[in-house]
Amino acid sequence: MTDTRPGVWLKSAVRNNVALVIVLGLFVILATAYSVIVPLGEAPDEVPHFTYIRYIVQNHALPVGAEEHEGFQPPLYYLIGAASTFWIDTSDFAVRANGDFSFTEDVPPFNLLLHTTEESFPYRG
């Protein structure tokens, strides 16, 4: 017979899945750290993913392959992103390339994009 008291099921599930809980906890910690440390727009393909989602929000349709860099991707991820961020005003978002960025090894590693203090942690809206 299973004990149905509040909290007993949760404790049992945690005890039986300690490794899973540890892995999920580490994932949350590392994902949060990555999100805070990597400047806005500098993660791999972040800007094209953002523009795909913004296209869906603004046009209420999926982009045709040539309209967006990531237009060939399956749309579920982007539809969820659009549904969860449609209320955010992105009209003032502008991607500004850093003129000092270089792929050569002789130059110190600059960010690909220019960043302002508004993008710094703690974030403000």
PDB file of C-alpha atoms in Angstrom:
ATOM      1  CA  MET A   1       0.000   0.000   0.000  1.00  0.00           C
ATOM      2  CA  THR A   2       1.319   3.448  -0.946  1.00  0.00           C
ATOM      3  CA  ASP A   3       1.494   6.247   1.609  1.00  0.00           C
ATOM      4  CA  THR A   4      -0.491   9.191   0.200  1.00  0.00           C
ATOM      5  CA  ARG A   5       0.362  11.818   2.822  1.00  0.00           C
ATOM      6  CA  PRO A   6       1.509  15.160   1.392  1.00  0.00           C
ATOM      7  CA  GLY A   7       5.254  15.280   0.903  1.00  0.00           C
ATOM      8  CA  VAL A   8       5.836  11.538   1.337  1.00  0.00           C
ATOM      9  CA  TRP A   9       5.581  10.853  -2.395  1.00  0.00           C
ATOM     10  CA  LEU A  10       7.989  13.704  -3.184  1.00  0.00           C
ATOM     11  CA  LYS A  11      10.553  12.524  -0.636  1.00  0.00           C
ATOM     12  CA  SER A  12      10.334   8.998  -2.016  1.00  0.00           C
ATOM     13  CA  ALA A  13      10.737  10.210  -5.592  1.00  0.00           C
ATOM     14  CA  VAL A  14      13.759  12.332  -4.672  1.00  0.00           C
ATOM     15  CA  ARG A  15      15.354   9.498  -2.728  1.00  0.00           C
ATOM     16  CA  ASN A  16      14.901   7.130  -5.672  1.00  0.00           C
ATOM     17  CA  ASN A  17      16.242   9.642  -8.185  1.00  0.00           C
ATOM     18  CA  VAL A  18      19.113  11.350  -6.364  1.00  0.00           C
ATOM     19  CA  ALA A  19      21.395  11.228  -9.412  1.00  0.00           C
ATOM     20  CA  LEU A  20      18.709  12.794 -11.594  1.00  0.00           C
ATOM     21  CA  VAL A  21      18.106  15.562  -9.050  1.00  0.00           C
ATOM     22  CA  ILE A  22      21.865  16.273  -8.883  1.00  0.00           C
ATOM     23  CA  VAL A  23      22.175  16.408 -12.679  1.00  0.00           C
ATOM     24  CA  LEU A  24      19.135  18.696 -12.998  1.00  0.00           C
ATOM     25  CA  GLY A  25      20.459  20.944 -10.224  1.00  0.00           C
ATOM     26  CA  LEU A  26      23.865  21.209 -11.905  1.00  0.00           C
ATOM     27  CA  PHE A  27      22.172  21.961 -15.213  1.00  0.00           C
ATOM     28  CA  VAL A  28      20.171  24.826 -13.690  1.00  0.00           C
ATOM     29  CA  ILE A  29      23.288  26.259 -12.014  1.00  0.00           C
ATOM     30  CA  LEU A  30      25.448  26.028 -15.155  1.00  0.00           C
ATOM     31  CA  ALA A  31      22.700  27.314 -17.485  1.00  0.00           C
ATOM     32  CA  THR A  32      22.093  30.298 -15.215  1.00  0.00           C
ATOM     33  CA  ALA A  33      25.821  31.043 -14.987  1.00  0.00           C
ATOM     34  CA  TYR A  34      26.193  30.807 -18.790  1.00  0.00           C
ATOM     35  CA  SER A  35      23.213  33.113 -19.279  1.00  0.00           C
ATOM     36  CA  VAL A  36      24.691  35.740 -16.945  1.00  0.00           C
ATOM     37  CA  ILE A  37      28.339  35.484 -18.103  1.00  0.00           C
ATOM     38  CA  VAL A  38      27.919  35.403 -21.903  1.00  0.00           C
ATOM     39  CA  PRO A  39      26.982  38.875 -23.209  1.00  0.00           C
ATOM     40  CA  LEU A  40      23.642  39.338 -24.958  1.00  0.00           C
ATOM     41  CA  GLY A  41      23.869  38.270 -28.600  1.00  0.00           C
ATOM     42  CA  GLU A  42      27.248  36.536 -28.249  1.00  0.00           C
ATOM     43  CA  ALA A  43      25.994  32.960 -27.787  1.00  0.00           C
ATOM     44  CA  PRO A  44      26.159  30.787 -30.929  1.00  0.00           C
ATOM     45  CA  ASP A  45      23.371  31.737 -33.380  1.00  0.00           C
ATOM     46  CA  GLU A  46      21.582  33.786 -30.708  1.00  0.00           C
ATOM     47  CA  VAL A  47      20.736  36.719 -32.975  1.00  0.00           C
ATOM     48  CA  PRO A  48      19.292  34.562 -35.811  1.00  0.00           C
ATOM     49  CA  HIS A  49      17.170  32.626 -33.293  1.00  0.00           C
ATOM     50  CA  PHE A  50      15.944  35.918 -31.843  1.00  0.00           C
ATOM     51  CA  THR A  51      15.070  37.348 -35.260  1.00  0.00           C
ATOM     52  CA  TYR A  52      13.142  34.157 -36.160  1.00  0.00           C
ATOM     53  CA  ILE A  53      11.034  34.527 -32.995  1.00  0.00           C
ATOM     54  CA  ARG A  54      10.598  38.271 -33.563  1.00  0.00           C
ATOM     55  CA  TYR A  55       9.455  37.553 -37.145  1.00  0.00           C
ATOM     56  CA  ILE A  56       6.734  35.200 -35.853  1.00  0.00           C
ATOM     57  CA  VAL A  57       5.588  37.769 -33.263  1.00  0.00           C
ATOM     58  CA  GLN A  58       5.478  40.646 -35.768  1.00  0.00           C
ATOM     59  CA  ASN A  59       4.019  38.786 -38.775  1.00  0.00           C
ATOM     60  CA  HIS A  60       1.912  36.086 -37.079  1.00  0.00           C
ATOM     61  CA  ALA A  61       3.356  33.587 -39.556  1.00  0.00           C
ATOM     62  CA  LEU A  62       6.371  31.365 -40.018  1.00  0.00           C
ATOM     63  CA  PRO A  63       9.184  32.776 -42.146  1.00  0.00           C
ATOM     64  CA  VAL A  64       9.911  31.409 -45.573  1.00  0.00           C
ATOM     65  CA  GLY A  65      13.349  29.762 -45.661  1.00  0.00           C
ATOM     66  CA  ALA A  66      15.129  32.668 -47.337  1.00  0.00           C
ATOM     67  CA  GLU A  67      13.604  35.357 -45.080  1.00  0.00           C
ATOM     68  CA  GLU A  68      15.393  34.306 -41.911  1.00  0.00           C
ATOM     69  CA  HIS A  69      18.789  32.667 -41.398  1.00  0.00           C
ATOM     70  CA  GLU A  70      17.241  29.936 -39.221  1.00  0.00           C
ATOM     71  CA  GLY A  71      14.089  29.661 -41.381  1.00  0.00           C
ATOM     72  CA  PHE A  72      14.825  26.037 -42.267  1.00  0.00           C
ATOM     73  CA  GLN A  73      14.558  24.929 -38.615  1.00  0.00           C
ATOM     74  CA  PRO A  74      11.518  23.042 -37.258  1.00  0.00           C
ATOM     75  CA  PRO A  75       9.141  25.674 -35.849  1.00  0.00           C
ATOM     76  CA  LEU A  76       8.003  24.303 -32.454  1.00  0.00           C
ATOM     77  CA  TYR A  77      10.893  25.859 -30.483  1.00  0.00           C
ATOM     78  CA  TYR A  78      10.290  29.213 -32.147  1.00  0.00           C
ATOM     79  CA  LEU A  79       6.510  29.083 -31.709  1.00  0.00           C
ATOM     80  CA  ILE A  80       6.995  28.445 -27.979  1.00  0.00           C
ATOM     81  CA  GLY A  81       9.510  31.299 -27.855  1.00  0.00           C
ATOM     82  CA  ALA A  82       7.082  33.627 -29.637  1.00  0.00           C
ATOM     83  CA  ALA A  83       4.182  32.614 -27.379  1.00  0.00           C
ATOM     84  CA  SER A  84       6.226  33.246 -24.245  1.00  0.00           C
ATOM     85  CA  THR A  85       7.750  36.585 -25.317  1.00  0.00           C
ATOM     86  CA  PHE A  86       5.150  38.292 -27.535  1.00  0.00           C
ATOM     87  CA  TRP A  87       4.432  40.890 -24.840  1.00  0.00           C
ATOM     88  CA  ILE A  88       8.048  42.147 -24.657  1.00  0.00           C
ATOM     89  CA  ASP A  89       8.751  45.341 -26.606  1.00  0.00           C
ATOM     90  CA  THR A  90      11.765  44.675 -28.838  1.00  0.00           C
ATOM     91  CA  SER A  91      11.395  47.737 -31.065  1.00  0.00           C
ATOM     92  CA  ASP A  92      14.518  49.366 -29.604  1.00  0.00           C
ATOM     93  CA  PHE A  93      16.677  46.250 -29.984  1.00  0.00           C
ATOM     94  CA  ALA A  94      19.439  46.897 -32.478  1.00  0.00           C
ATOM     95  CA  VAL A  95      22.355  44.622 -33.257  1.00  0.00           C
ATOM     96  CA  ARG A  96      25.454  46.774 -33.610  1.00  0.00           C
ATOM     97  CA  ALA A  97      28.589  45.137 -34.961  1.00  0.00           C
ATOM     98  CA  ASN A  98      31.857  45.824 -33.169  1.00  0.00           C
ATOM     99  CA  GLY A  99      34.256  47.463 -35.618  1.00  0.00           C
ATOM    100  CA  ASP A 100      37.228  46.242 -33.563  1.00  0.00           C
ATOM    101  CA  PHE A 101      36.236  42.572 -33.825  1.00  0.00           C
ATOM    102  CA  SER A 102      38.735  40.399 -35.670  1.00  0.00           C
ATOM    103  CA  PHE A 103      39.140  36.689 -36.308  1.00  0.00           C
ATOM    104  CA  THR A 104      42.932  36.968 -36.400  1.00  0.00           C
ATOM    105  CA  GLU A 105      44.952  35.639 -33.498  1.00  0.00           C
ATOM    106  CA  ASP A 106      47.073  38.820 -33.340  1.00  0.00           C
ATOM    107  CA  VAL A 107      44.200  40.889 -31.971  1.00  0.00           C
ATOM    108  CA  PRO A 108      42.811  40.467 -28.444  1.00  0.00           C
ATOM    109  CA  PRO A 109      39.389  38.799 -28.443  1.00  0.00           C
ATOM    110  CA  PHE A 110      36.757  41.526 -28.616  1.00  0.00           C
ATOM    111  CA  ASN A 111      33.046  40.828 -28.541  1.00  0.00           C
ATOM    112  CA  LEU A 112      31.397  40.439 -31.928  1.00  0.00           C
ATOM    113  CA  LEU A 113      28.726  42.990 -30.986  1.00  0.00           C
ATOM    114  CA  LEU A 114      28.790  46.323 -29.184  1.00  0.00           C
ATOM    115  CA  HIS A 115      27.225  46.224 -25.718  1.00  0.00           C
ATOM    116  CA  THR A 116      25.806  48.882 -23.414  1.00  0.00           C
ATOM    117  CA  THR A 117      25.476  49.044 -19.641  1.00  0.00           C
ATOM    118  CA  GLU A 118      21.747  48.308 -20.044  1.00  0.00           C
ATOM    119  CA  GLU A 119      22.713  44.714 -20.864  1.00  0.00           C
ATOM    120  CA  SER A 120      24.708  44.264 -17.661  1.00  0.00           C
ATOM    121  CA  PHE A 121      23.572  42.156 -14.730  1.00  0.00           C
ATOM    122  CA  PRO A 122      21.360  42.802 -12.806  1.00  0.00           C
ATOM    123  CA  TYR A 123      19.021  43.184 -15.743  1.00  0.00           C
ATOM    124  CA  ARG A 124      16.442  45.928 -15.722  1.00  0.00           C
ATOM    125  CA  GLY A 125      13.487  46.480 -17.993  1.00  0.00           C
TER     126      GLY A 125
END
